[in-house]
PDB file of C-alpha atoms in Angstrom:
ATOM      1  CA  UNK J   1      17.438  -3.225  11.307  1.00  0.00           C
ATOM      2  CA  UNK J   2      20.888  -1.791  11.212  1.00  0.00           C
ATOM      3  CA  UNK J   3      21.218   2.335  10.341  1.00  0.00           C
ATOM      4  CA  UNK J   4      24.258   2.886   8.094  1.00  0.00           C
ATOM      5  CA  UNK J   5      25.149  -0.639   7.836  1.00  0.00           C
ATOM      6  CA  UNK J   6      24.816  -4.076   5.753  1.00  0.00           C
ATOM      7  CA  UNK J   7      23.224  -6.287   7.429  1.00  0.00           C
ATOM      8  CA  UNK J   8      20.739  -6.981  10.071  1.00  0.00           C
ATOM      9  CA  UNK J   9      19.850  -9.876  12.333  1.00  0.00           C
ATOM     10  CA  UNK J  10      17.103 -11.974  12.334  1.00  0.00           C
ATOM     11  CA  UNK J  11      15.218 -14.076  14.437  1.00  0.00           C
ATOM     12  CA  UNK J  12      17.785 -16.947  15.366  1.00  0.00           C
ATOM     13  CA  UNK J  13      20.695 -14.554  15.339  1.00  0.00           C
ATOM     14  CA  UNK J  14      20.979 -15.579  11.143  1.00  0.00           C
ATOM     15  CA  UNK J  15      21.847 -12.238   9.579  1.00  0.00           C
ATOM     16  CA  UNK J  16      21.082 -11.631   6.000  1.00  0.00           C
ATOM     17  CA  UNK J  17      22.841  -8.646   3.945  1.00  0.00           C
ATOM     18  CA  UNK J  18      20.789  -5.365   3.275  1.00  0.00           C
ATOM     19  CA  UNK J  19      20.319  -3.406   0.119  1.00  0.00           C
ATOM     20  CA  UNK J  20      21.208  -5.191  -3.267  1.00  0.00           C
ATOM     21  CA  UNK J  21      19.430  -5.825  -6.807  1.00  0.00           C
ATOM     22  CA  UNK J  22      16.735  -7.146  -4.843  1.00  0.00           C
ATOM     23  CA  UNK J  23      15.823  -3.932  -2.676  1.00  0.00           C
ATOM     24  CA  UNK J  24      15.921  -1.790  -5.736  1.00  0.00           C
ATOM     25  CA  UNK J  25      13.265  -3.356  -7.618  1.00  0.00           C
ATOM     26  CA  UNK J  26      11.112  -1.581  -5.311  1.00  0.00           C
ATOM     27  CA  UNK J  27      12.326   1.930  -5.934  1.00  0.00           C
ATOM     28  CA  UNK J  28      11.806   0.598  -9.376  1.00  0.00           C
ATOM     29  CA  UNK J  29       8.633   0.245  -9.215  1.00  0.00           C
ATOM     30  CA  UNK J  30       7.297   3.442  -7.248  1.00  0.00           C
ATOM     31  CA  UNK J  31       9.644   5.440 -10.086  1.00  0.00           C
ATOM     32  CA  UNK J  32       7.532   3.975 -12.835  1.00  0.00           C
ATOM     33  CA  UNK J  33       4.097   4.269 -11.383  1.00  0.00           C
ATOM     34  CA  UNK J  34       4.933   7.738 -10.093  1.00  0.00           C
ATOM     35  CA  UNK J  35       6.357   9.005 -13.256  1.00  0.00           C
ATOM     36  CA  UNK J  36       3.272   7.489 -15.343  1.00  0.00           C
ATOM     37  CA  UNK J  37       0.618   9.685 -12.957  1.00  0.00           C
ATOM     38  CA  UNK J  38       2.511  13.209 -13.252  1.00  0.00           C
ATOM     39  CA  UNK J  39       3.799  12.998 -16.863  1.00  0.00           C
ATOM     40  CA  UNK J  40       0.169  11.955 -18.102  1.00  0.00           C
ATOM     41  CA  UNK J  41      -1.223  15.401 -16.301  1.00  0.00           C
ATOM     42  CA  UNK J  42       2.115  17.029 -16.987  1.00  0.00           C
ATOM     43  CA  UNK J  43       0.594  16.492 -20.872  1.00  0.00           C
ATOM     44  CA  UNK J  44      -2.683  16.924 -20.828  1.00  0.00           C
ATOM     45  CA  UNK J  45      -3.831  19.769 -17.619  1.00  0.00           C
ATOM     46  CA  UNK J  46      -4.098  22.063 -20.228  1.00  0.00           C
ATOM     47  CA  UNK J  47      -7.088  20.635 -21.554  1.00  0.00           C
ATOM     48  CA  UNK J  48      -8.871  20.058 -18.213  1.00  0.00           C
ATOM     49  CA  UNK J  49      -8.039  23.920 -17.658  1.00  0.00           C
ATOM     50  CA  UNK J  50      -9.211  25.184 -20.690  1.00  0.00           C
ATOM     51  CA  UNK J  51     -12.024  22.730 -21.932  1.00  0.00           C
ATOM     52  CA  UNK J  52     -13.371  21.660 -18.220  1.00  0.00           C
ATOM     53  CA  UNK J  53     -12.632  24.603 -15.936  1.00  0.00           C
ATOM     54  CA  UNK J  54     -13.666  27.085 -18.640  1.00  0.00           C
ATOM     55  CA  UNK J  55      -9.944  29.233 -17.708  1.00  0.00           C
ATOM     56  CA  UNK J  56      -8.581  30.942 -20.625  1.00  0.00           C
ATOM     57  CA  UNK J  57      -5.804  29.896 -22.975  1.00  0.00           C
ATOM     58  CA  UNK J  58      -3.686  32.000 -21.522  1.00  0.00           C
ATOM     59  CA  UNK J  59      -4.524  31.420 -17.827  1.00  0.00           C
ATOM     60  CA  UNK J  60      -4.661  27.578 -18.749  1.00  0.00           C
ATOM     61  CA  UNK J  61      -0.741  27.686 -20.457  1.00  0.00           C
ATOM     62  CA  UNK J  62      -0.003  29.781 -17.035  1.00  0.00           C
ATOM     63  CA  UNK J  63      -1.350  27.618 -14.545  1.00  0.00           C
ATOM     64  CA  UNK J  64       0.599  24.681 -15.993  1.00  0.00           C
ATOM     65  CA  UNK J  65       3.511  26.195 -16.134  1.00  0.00           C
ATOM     66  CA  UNK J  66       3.249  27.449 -12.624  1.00  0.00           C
ATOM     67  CA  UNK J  67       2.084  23.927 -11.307  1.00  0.00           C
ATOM     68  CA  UNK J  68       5.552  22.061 -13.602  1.00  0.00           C
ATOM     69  CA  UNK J  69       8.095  24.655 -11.988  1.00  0.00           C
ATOM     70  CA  UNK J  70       7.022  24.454  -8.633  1.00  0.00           C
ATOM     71  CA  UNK J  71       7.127  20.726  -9.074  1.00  0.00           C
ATOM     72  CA  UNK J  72      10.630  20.746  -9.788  1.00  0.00           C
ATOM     73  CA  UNK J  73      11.803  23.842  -7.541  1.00  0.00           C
ATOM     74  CA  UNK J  74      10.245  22.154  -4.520  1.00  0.00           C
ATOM     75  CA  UNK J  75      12.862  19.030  -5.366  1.00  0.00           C
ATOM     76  CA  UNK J  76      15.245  21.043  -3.868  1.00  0.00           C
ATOM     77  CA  UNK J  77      13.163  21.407  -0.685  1.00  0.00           C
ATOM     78  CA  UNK J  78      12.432  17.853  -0.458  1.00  0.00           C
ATOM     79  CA  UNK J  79      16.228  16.670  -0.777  1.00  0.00           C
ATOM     80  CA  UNK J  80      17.023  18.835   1.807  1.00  0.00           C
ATOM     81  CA  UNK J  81      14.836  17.752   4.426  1.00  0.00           C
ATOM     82  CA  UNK J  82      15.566  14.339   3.300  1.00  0.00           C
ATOM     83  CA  UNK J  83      19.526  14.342   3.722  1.00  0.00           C
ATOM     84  CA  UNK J  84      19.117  16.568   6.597  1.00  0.00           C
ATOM     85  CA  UNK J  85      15.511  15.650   8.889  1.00  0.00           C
ATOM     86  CA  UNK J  86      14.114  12.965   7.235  1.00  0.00           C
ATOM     87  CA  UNK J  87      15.354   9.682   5.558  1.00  0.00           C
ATOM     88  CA  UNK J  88      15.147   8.979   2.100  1.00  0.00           C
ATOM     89  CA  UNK J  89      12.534   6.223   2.863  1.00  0.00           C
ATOM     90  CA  UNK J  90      10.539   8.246   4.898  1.00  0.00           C
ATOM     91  CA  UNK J  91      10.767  11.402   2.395  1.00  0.00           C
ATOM     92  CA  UNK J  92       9.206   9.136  -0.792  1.00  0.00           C
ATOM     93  CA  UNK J  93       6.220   7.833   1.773  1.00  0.00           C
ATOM     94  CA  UNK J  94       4.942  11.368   3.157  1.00  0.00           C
ATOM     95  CA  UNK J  95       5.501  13.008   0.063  1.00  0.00           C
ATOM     96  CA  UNK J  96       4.051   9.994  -1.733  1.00  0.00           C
ATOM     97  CA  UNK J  97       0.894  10.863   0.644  1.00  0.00           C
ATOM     98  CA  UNK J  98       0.834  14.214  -0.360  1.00  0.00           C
ATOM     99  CA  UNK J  99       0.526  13.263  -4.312  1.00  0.00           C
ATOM    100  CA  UNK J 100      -2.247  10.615  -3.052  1.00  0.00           C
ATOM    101  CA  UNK J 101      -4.325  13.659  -1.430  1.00  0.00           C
ATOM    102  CA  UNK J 102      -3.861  15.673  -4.150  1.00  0.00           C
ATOM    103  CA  UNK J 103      -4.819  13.320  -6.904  1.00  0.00           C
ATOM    104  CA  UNK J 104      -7.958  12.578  -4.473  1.00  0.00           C
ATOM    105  CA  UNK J 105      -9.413  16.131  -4.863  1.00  0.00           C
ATOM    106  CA  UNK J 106      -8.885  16.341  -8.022  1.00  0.00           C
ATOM    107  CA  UNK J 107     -10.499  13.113  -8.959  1.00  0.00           C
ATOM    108  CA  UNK J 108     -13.514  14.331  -6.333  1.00  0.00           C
ATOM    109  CA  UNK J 109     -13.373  17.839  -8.411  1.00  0.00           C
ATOM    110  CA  UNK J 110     -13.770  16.005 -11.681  1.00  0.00           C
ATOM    111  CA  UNK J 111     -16.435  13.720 -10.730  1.00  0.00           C
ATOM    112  CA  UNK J 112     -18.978  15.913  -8.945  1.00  0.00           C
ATOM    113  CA  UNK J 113     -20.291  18.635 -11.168  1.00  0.00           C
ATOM    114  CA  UNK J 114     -21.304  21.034  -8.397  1.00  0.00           C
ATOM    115  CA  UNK J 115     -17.634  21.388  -7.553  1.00  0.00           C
ATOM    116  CA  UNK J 116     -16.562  22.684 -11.213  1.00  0.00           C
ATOM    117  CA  UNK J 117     -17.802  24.869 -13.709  1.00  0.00           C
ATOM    118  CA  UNK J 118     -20.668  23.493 -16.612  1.00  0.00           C
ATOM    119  CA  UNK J 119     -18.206  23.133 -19.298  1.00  0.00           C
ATOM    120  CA  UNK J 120     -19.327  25.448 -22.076  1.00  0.00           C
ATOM    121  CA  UNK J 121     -19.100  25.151 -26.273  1.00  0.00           C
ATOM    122  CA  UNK J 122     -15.527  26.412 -26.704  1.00  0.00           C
ATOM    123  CA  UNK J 123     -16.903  27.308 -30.180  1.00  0.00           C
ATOM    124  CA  UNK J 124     -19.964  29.154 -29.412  1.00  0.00           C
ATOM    125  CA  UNK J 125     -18.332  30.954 -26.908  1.00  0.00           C
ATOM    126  CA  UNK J 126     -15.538  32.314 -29.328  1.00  0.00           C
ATOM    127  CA  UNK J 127     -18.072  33.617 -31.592  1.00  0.00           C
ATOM    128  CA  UNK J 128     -20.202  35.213 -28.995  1.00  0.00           C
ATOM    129  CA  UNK J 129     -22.957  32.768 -29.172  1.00  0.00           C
ATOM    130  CA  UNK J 130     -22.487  31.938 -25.135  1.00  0.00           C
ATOM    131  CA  UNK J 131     -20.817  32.581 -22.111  1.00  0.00           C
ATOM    132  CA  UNK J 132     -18.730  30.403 -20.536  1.00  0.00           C
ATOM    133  CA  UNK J 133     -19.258  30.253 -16.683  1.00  0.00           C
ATOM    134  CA  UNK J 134     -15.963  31.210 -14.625  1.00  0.00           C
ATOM    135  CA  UNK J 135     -15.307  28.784 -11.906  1.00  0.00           C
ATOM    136  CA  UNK J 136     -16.013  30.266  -7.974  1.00  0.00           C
ATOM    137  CA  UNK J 137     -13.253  31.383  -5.230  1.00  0.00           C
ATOM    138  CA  UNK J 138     -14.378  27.645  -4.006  1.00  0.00           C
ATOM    139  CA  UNK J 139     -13.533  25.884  -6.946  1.00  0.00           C
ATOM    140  CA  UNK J 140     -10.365  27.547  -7.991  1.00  0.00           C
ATOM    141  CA  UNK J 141      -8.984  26.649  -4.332  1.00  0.00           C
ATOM    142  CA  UNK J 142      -9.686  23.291  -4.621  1.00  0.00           C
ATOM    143  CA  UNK J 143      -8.145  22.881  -7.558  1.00  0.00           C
ATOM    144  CA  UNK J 144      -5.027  25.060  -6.783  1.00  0.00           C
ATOM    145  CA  UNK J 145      -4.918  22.890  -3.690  1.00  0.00           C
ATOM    146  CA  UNK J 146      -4.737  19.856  -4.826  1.00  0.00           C
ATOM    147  CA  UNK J 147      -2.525  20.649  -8.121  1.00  0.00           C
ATOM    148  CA  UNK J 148       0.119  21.978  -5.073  1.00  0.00           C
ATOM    149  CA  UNK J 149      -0.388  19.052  -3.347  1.00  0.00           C
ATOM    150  CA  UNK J 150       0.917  16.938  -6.338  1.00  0.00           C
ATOM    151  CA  UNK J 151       3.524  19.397  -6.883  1.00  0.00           C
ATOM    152  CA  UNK J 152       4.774  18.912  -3.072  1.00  0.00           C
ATOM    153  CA  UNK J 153       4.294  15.224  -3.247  1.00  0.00           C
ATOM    154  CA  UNK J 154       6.369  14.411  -6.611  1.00  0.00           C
ATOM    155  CA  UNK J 155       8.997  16.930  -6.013  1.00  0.00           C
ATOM    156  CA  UNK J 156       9.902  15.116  -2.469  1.00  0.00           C
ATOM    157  CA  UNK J 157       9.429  11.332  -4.078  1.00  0.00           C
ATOM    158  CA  UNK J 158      12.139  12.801  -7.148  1.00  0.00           C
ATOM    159  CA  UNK J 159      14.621  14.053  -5.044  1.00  0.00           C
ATOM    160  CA  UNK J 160      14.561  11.058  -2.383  1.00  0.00           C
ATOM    161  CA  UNK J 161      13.962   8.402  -4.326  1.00  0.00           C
ATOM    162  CA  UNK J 162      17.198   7.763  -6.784  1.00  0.00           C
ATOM    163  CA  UNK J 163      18.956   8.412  -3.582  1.00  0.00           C
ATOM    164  CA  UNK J 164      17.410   5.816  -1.879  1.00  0.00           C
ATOM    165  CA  UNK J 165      18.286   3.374  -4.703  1.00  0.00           C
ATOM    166  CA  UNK J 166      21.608   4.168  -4.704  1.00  0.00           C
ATOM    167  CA  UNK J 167      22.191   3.834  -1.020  1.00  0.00           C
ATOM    168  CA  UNK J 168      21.536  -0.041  -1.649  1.00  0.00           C
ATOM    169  CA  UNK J 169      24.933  -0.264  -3.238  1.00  0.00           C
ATOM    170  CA  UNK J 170      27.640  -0.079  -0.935  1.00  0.00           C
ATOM    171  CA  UNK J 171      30.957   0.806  -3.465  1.00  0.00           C
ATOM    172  CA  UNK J 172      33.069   1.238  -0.408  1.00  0.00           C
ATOM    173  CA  UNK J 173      32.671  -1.736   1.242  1.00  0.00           C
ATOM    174  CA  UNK J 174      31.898  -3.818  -1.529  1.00  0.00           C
ATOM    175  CA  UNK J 175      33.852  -2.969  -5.074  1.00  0.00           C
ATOM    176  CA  UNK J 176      30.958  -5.347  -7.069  1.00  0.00           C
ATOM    177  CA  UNK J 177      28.685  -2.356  -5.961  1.00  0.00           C
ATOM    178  CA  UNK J 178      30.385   0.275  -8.250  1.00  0.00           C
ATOM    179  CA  UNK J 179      29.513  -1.727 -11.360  1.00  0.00           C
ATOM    180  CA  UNK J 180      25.592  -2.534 -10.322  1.00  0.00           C
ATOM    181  CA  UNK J 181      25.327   1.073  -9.161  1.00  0.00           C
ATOM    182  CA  UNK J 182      25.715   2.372 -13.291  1.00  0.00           C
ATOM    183  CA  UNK J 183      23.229  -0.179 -14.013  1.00  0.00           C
ATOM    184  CA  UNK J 184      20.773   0.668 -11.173  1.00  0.00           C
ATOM    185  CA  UNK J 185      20.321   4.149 -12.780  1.00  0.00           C
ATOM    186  CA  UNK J 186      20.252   2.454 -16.529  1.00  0.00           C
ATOM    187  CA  UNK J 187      17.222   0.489 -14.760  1.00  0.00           C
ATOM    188  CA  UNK J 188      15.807   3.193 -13.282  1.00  0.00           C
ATOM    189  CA  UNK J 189      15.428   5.505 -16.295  1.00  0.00           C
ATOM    190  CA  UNK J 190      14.222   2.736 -18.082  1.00  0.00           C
ATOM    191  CA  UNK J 191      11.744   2.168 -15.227  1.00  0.00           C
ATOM    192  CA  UNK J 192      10.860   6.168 -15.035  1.00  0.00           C
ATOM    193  CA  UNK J 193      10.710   5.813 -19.101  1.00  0.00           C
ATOM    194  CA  UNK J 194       7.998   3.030 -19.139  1.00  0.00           C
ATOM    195  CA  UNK J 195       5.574   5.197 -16.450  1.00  0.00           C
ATOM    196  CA  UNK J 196       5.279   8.104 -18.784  1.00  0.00           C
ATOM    197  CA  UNK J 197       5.123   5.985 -21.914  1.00  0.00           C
ATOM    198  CA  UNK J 198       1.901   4.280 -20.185  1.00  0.00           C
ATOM    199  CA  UNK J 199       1.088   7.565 -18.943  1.00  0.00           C
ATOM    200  CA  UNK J 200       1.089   9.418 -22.162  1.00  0.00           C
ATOM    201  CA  UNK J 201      -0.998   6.883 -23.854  1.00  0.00           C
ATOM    202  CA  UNK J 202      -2.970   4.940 -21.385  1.00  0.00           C
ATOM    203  CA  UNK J 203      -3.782   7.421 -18.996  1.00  0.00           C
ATOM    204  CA  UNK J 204      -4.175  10.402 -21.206  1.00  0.00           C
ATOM    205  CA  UNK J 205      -6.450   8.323 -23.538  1.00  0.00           C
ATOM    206  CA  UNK J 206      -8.965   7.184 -20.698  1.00  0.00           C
ATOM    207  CA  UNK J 207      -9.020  11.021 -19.491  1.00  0.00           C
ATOM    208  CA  UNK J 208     -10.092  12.409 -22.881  1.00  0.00           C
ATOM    209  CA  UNK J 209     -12.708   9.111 -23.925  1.00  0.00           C
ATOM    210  CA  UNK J 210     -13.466   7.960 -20.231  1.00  0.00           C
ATOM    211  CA  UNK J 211     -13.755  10.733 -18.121  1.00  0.00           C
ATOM    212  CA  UNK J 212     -11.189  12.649 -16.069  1.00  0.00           C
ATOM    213  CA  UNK J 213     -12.372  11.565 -12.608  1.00  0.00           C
ATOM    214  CA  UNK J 214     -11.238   8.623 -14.320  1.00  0.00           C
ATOM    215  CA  UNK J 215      -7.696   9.676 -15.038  1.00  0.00           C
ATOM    216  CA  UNK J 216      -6.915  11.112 -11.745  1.00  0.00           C
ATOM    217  CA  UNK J 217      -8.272   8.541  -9.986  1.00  0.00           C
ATOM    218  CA  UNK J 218      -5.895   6.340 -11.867  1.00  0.00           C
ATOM    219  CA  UNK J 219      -3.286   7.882 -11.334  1.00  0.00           C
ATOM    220  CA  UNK J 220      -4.198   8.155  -7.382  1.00  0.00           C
ATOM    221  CA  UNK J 221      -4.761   4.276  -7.480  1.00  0.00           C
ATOM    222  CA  UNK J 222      -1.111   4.343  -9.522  1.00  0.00           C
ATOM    223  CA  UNK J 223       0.516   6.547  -6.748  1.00  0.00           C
ATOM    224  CA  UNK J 224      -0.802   4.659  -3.789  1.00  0.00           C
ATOM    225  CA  UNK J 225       0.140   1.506  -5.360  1.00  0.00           C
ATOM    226  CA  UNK J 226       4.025   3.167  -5.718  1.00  0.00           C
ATOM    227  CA  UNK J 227       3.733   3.843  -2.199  1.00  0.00           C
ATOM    228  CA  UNK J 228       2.606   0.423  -0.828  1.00  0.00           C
ATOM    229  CA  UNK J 229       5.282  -1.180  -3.071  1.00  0.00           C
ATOM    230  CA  UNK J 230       8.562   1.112  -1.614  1.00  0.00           C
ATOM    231  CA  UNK J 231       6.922   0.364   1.968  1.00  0.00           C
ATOM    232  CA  UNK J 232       6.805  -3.868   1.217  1.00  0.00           C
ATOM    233  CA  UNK J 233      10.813  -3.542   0.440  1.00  0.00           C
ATOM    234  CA  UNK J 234      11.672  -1.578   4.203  1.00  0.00           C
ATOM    235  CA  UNK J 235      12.924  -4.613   5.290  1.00  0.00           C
ATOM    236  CA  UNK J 236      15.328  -5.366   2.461  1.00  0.00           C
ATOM    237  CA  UNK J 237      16.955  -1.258   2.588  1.00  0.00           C
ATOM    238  CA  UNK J 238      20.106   0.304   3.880  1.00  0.00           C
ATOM    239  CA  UNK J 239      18.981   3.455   5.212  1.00  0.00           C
ATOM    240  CA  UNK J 240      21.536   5.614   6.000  1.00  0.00           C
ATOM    241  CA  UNK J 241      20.944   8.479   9.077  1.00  0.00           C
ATOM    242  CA  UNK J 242      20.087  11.876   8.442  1.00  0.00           C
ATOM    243  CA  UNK J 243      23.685  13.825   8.567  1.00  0.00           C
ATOM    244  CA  UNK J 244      21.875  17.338  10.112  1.00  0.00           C
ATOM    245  CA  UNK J 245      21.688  20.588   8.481  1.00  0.00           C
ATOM    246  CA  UNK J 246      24.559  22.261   6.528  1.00  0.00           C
ATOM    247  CA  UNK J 247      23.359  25.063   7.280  1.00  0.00           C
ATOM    248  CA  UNK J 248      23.788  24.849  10.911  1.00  0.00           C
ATOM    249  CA  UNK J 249      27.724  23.745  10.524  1.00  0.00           C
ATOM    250  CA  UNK J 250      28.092  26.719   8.431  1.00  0.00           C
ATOM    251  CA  UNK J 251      26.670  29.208  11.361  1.00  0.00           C
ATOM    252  CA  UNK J 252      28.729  27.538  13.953  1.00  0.00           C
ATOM    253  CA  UNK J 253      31.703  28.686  11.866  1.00  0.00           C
ATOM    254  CA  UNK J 254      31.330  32.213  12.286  1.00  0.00           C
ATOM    255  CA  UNK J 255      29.782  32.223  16.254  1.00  0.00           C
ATOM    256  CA  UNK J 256      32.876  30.386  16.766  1.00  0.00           C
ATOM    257  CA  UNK J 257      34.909  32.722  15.034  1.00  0.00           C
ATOM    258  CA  UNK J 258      32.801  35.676  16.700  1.00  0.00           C
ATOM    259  CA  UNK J 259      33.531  34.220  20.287  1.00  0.00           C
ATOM    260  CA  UNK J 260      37.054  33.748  19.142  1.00  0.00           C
ATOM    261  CA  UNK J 261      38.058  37.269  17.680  1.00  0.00           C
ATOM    262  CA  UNK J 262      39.998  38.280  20.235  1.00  0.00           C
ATOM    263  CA  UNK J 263      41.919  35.014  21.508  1.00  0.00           C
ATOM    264  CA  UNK J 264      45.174  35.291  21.028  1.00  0.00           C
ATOM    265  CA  UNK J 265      46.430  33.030  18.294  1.00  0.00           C
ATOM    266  CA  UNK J 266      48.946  30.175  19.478  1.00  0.00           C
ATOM    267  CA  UNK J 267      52.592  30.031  17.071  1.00  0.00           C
ATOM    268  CA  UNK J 268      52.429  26.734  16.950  1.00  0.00           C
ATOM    269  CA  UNK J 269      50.044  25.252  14.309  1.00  0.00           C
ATOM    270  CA  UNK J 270      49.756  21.821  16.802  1.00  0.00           C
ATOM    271  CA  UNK J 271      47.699  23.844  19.301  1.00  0.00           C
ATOM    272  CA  UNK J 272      45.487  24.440  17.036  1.00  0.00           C
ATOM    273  CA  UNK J 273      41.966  22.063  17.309  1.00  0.00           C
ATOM    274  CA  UNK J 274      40.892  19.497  14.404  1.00  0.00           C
ATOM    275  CA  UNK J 275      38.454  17.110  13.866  1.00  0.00           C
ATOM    276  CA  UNK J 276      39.899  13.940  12.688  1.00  0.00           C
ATOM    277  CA  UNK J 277      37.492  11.613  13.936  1.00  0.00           C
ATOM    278  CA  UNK J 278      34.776   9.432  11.848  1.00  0.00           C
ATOM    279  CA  UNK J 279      31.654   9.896  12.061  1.00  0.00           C
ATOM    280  CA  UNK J 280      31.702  13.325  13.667  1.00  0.00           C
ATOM    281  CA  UNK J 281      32.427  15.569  10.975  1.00  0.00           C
ATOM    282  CA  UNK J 282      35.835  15.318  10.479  1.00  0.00           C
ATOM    283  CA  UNK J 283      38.530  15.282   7.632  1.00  0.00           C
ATOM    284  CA  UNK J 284      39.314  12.370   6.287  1.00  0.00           C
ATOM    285  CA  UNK J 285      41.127  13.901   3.207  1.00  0.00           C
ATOM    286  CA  UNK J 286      44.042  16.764   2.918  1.00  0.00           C
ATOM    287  CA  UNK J 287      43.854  19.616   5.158  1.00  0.00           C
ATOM    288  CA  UNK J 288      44.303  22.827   3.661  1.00  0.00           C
ATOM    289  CA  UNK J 289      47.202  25.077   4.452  1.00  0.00           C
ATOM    290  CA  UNK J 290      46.121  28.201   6.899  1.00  0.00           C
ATOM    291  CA  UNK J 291      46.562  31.424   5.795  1.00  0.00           C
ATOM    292  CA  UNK J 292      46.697  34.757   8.491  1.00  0.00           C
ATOM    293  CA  UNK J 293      43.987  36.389   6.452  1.00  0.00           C
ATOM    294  CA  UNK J 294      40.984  34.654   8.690  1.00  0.00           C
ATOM    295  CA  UNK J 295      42.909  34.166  11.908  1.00  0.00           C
ATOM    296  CA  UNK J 296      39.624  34.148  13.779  1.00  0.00           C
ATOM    297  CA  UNK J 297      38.331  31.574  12.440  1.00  0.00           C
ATOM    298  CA  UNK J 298      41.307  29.656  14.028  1.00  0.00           C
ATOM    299  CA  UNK J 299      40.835  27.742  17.385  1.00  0.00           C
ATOM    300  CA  UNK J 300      43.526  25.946  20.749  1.00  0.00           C
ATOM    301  CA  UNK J 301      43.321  22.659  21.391  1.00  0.00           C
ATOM    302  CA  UNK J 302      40.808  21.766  23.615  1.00  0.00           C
ATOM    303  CA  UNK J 303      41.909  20.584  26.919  1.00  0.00           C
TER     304      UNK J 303
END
């Protein structure tokens, strides 16, 4: 397989173009069956909270709240080591792992009663006719754990995943691209659309009337299945490279205008060093005019 490019030889020397409609009905599916298993719990944790792991109302409306935004906070986290560590393919499989594990304890949690509280009459409890049992140190951490675990793995597969879909569209090399790039994301909000439709209903239904080791083993099954599907369409992907950390290029700005403070500055602007190759960071676009405000930052030619 070729990094960064379009198409890749196979046995025979026969070479065969990469990306395309045909990669991203992969990505399709892992969107929908990922999207069906976190919107159905995004819905309906409260209930398990309140009704199965006898937590308060407000404790319960707390702990899903804290569990949603640190889903979508960690996105940031996860497109960041994607663009600059990790590819977007590889992102959407570990973190898809991640989701899997947490969806397994939860579904373990649910299913063996030693591991959760006895669920008590909501009722009877109001009116002072019982007293719920509070869940253990024990059971609190496995649930925390794998709620955080689901958190991790969906924020990495949301902010890897449209990315990955759109890198099978090459609009620079290929102008067709630009117009089945629009509809990829059409397709793909249609795709993430379906999932929680299915989850909402489906899911949510067989967790209330089935059991909830039910439901998150569902949606485990539903995750791993996303997972296996963006893995059978490797072979079909452009994957572009990892470009390295930002951060690091902005650092090696000001060490090399630390080392440089007192160098003096050449007259002539065409001693002065720029990047203008491809591929190694340089400017392919206008240069700005230089000002004598930041002449530190300035550097020779190198020799």
């Amino acid at each position: 397989m070729e990094i960064d490019g379009n198409v890749v030889a196979k046995a025979g020397g026969v070479q065969r173009r990469l990306g395309g409609s045909r990669a991203v009905l992969f990505v399709f599916a892992m969107e929908g069956l990922e999207n069906m298993a976190f919107v159905a719990n995004a819905v309906s944790l409260f209930t398990y909270f309140y009704g199965y792991m006898n937590f308060s109302i407000t404790k319960s409306a707390t702990t899903l709240t804290n569990f949603m935004g640190t889903a979508f906070l960690l996105s940031l986290f996860g497109g960041f080591l994607s663009d600059t560590y990790l590819s977007r393919f590889t992102t959407c499989v570990l973190f898809g792992t991640f989701e899997i594990l947490g969806y397994g304890l939860l579904t373990v949690q649910a299913r063996v009663h030693q591991l959760r509280p006895t669920p008590c009459n909501s009722a009877a409890a109001l009116s002072g006719g019982s007293q719920c049992e509070a869940a253990t140190g024990g059971q609190s951490a496995m649930l925390y754990i794998g709620l955080y675990l689901i958190a991790l793995g969906t924020s990495g597969v949301k902010a890897a995943l449209p990315s990955l879909g759109a890198d099978q569209f090459d609009t620079k090399k290929n102008p067709k691209d630009a117009g089945k790039l629009s509809s990829f994301f059409n397709w793909f909000l249609f795709s993430l659309t379906v999932g929680a439709i299915v989850g909402v209903t489906v899911v949510v239904w067989i967790s209330a009337n089935v059991g909830w080791d039910w439901g998150f083993g569902l949606c485990g099954v539903a995750v791993l299945s996303a997972v296996v599907f963006v893995s059978m369409g490797k072979s079909l992907y452009r994957m572009n490279a990892p470009s390295g950390s930002p951060f690091v290029r902005f650092a090696q700005v000001f060490v090399a205008a630390i080392r440089n403070w007192n160098v003096p500055t050449p007259a002539a602007e065409d001693e002065l060093y720029e990047i203008k190759e491809k591929g190694k960071g340089g400017i392919n676009g206008e240069i700005l005019q230089r000002t004598h405000q930041f002449r530190g930052f300035w550097t020779r030619q190198q020799q």
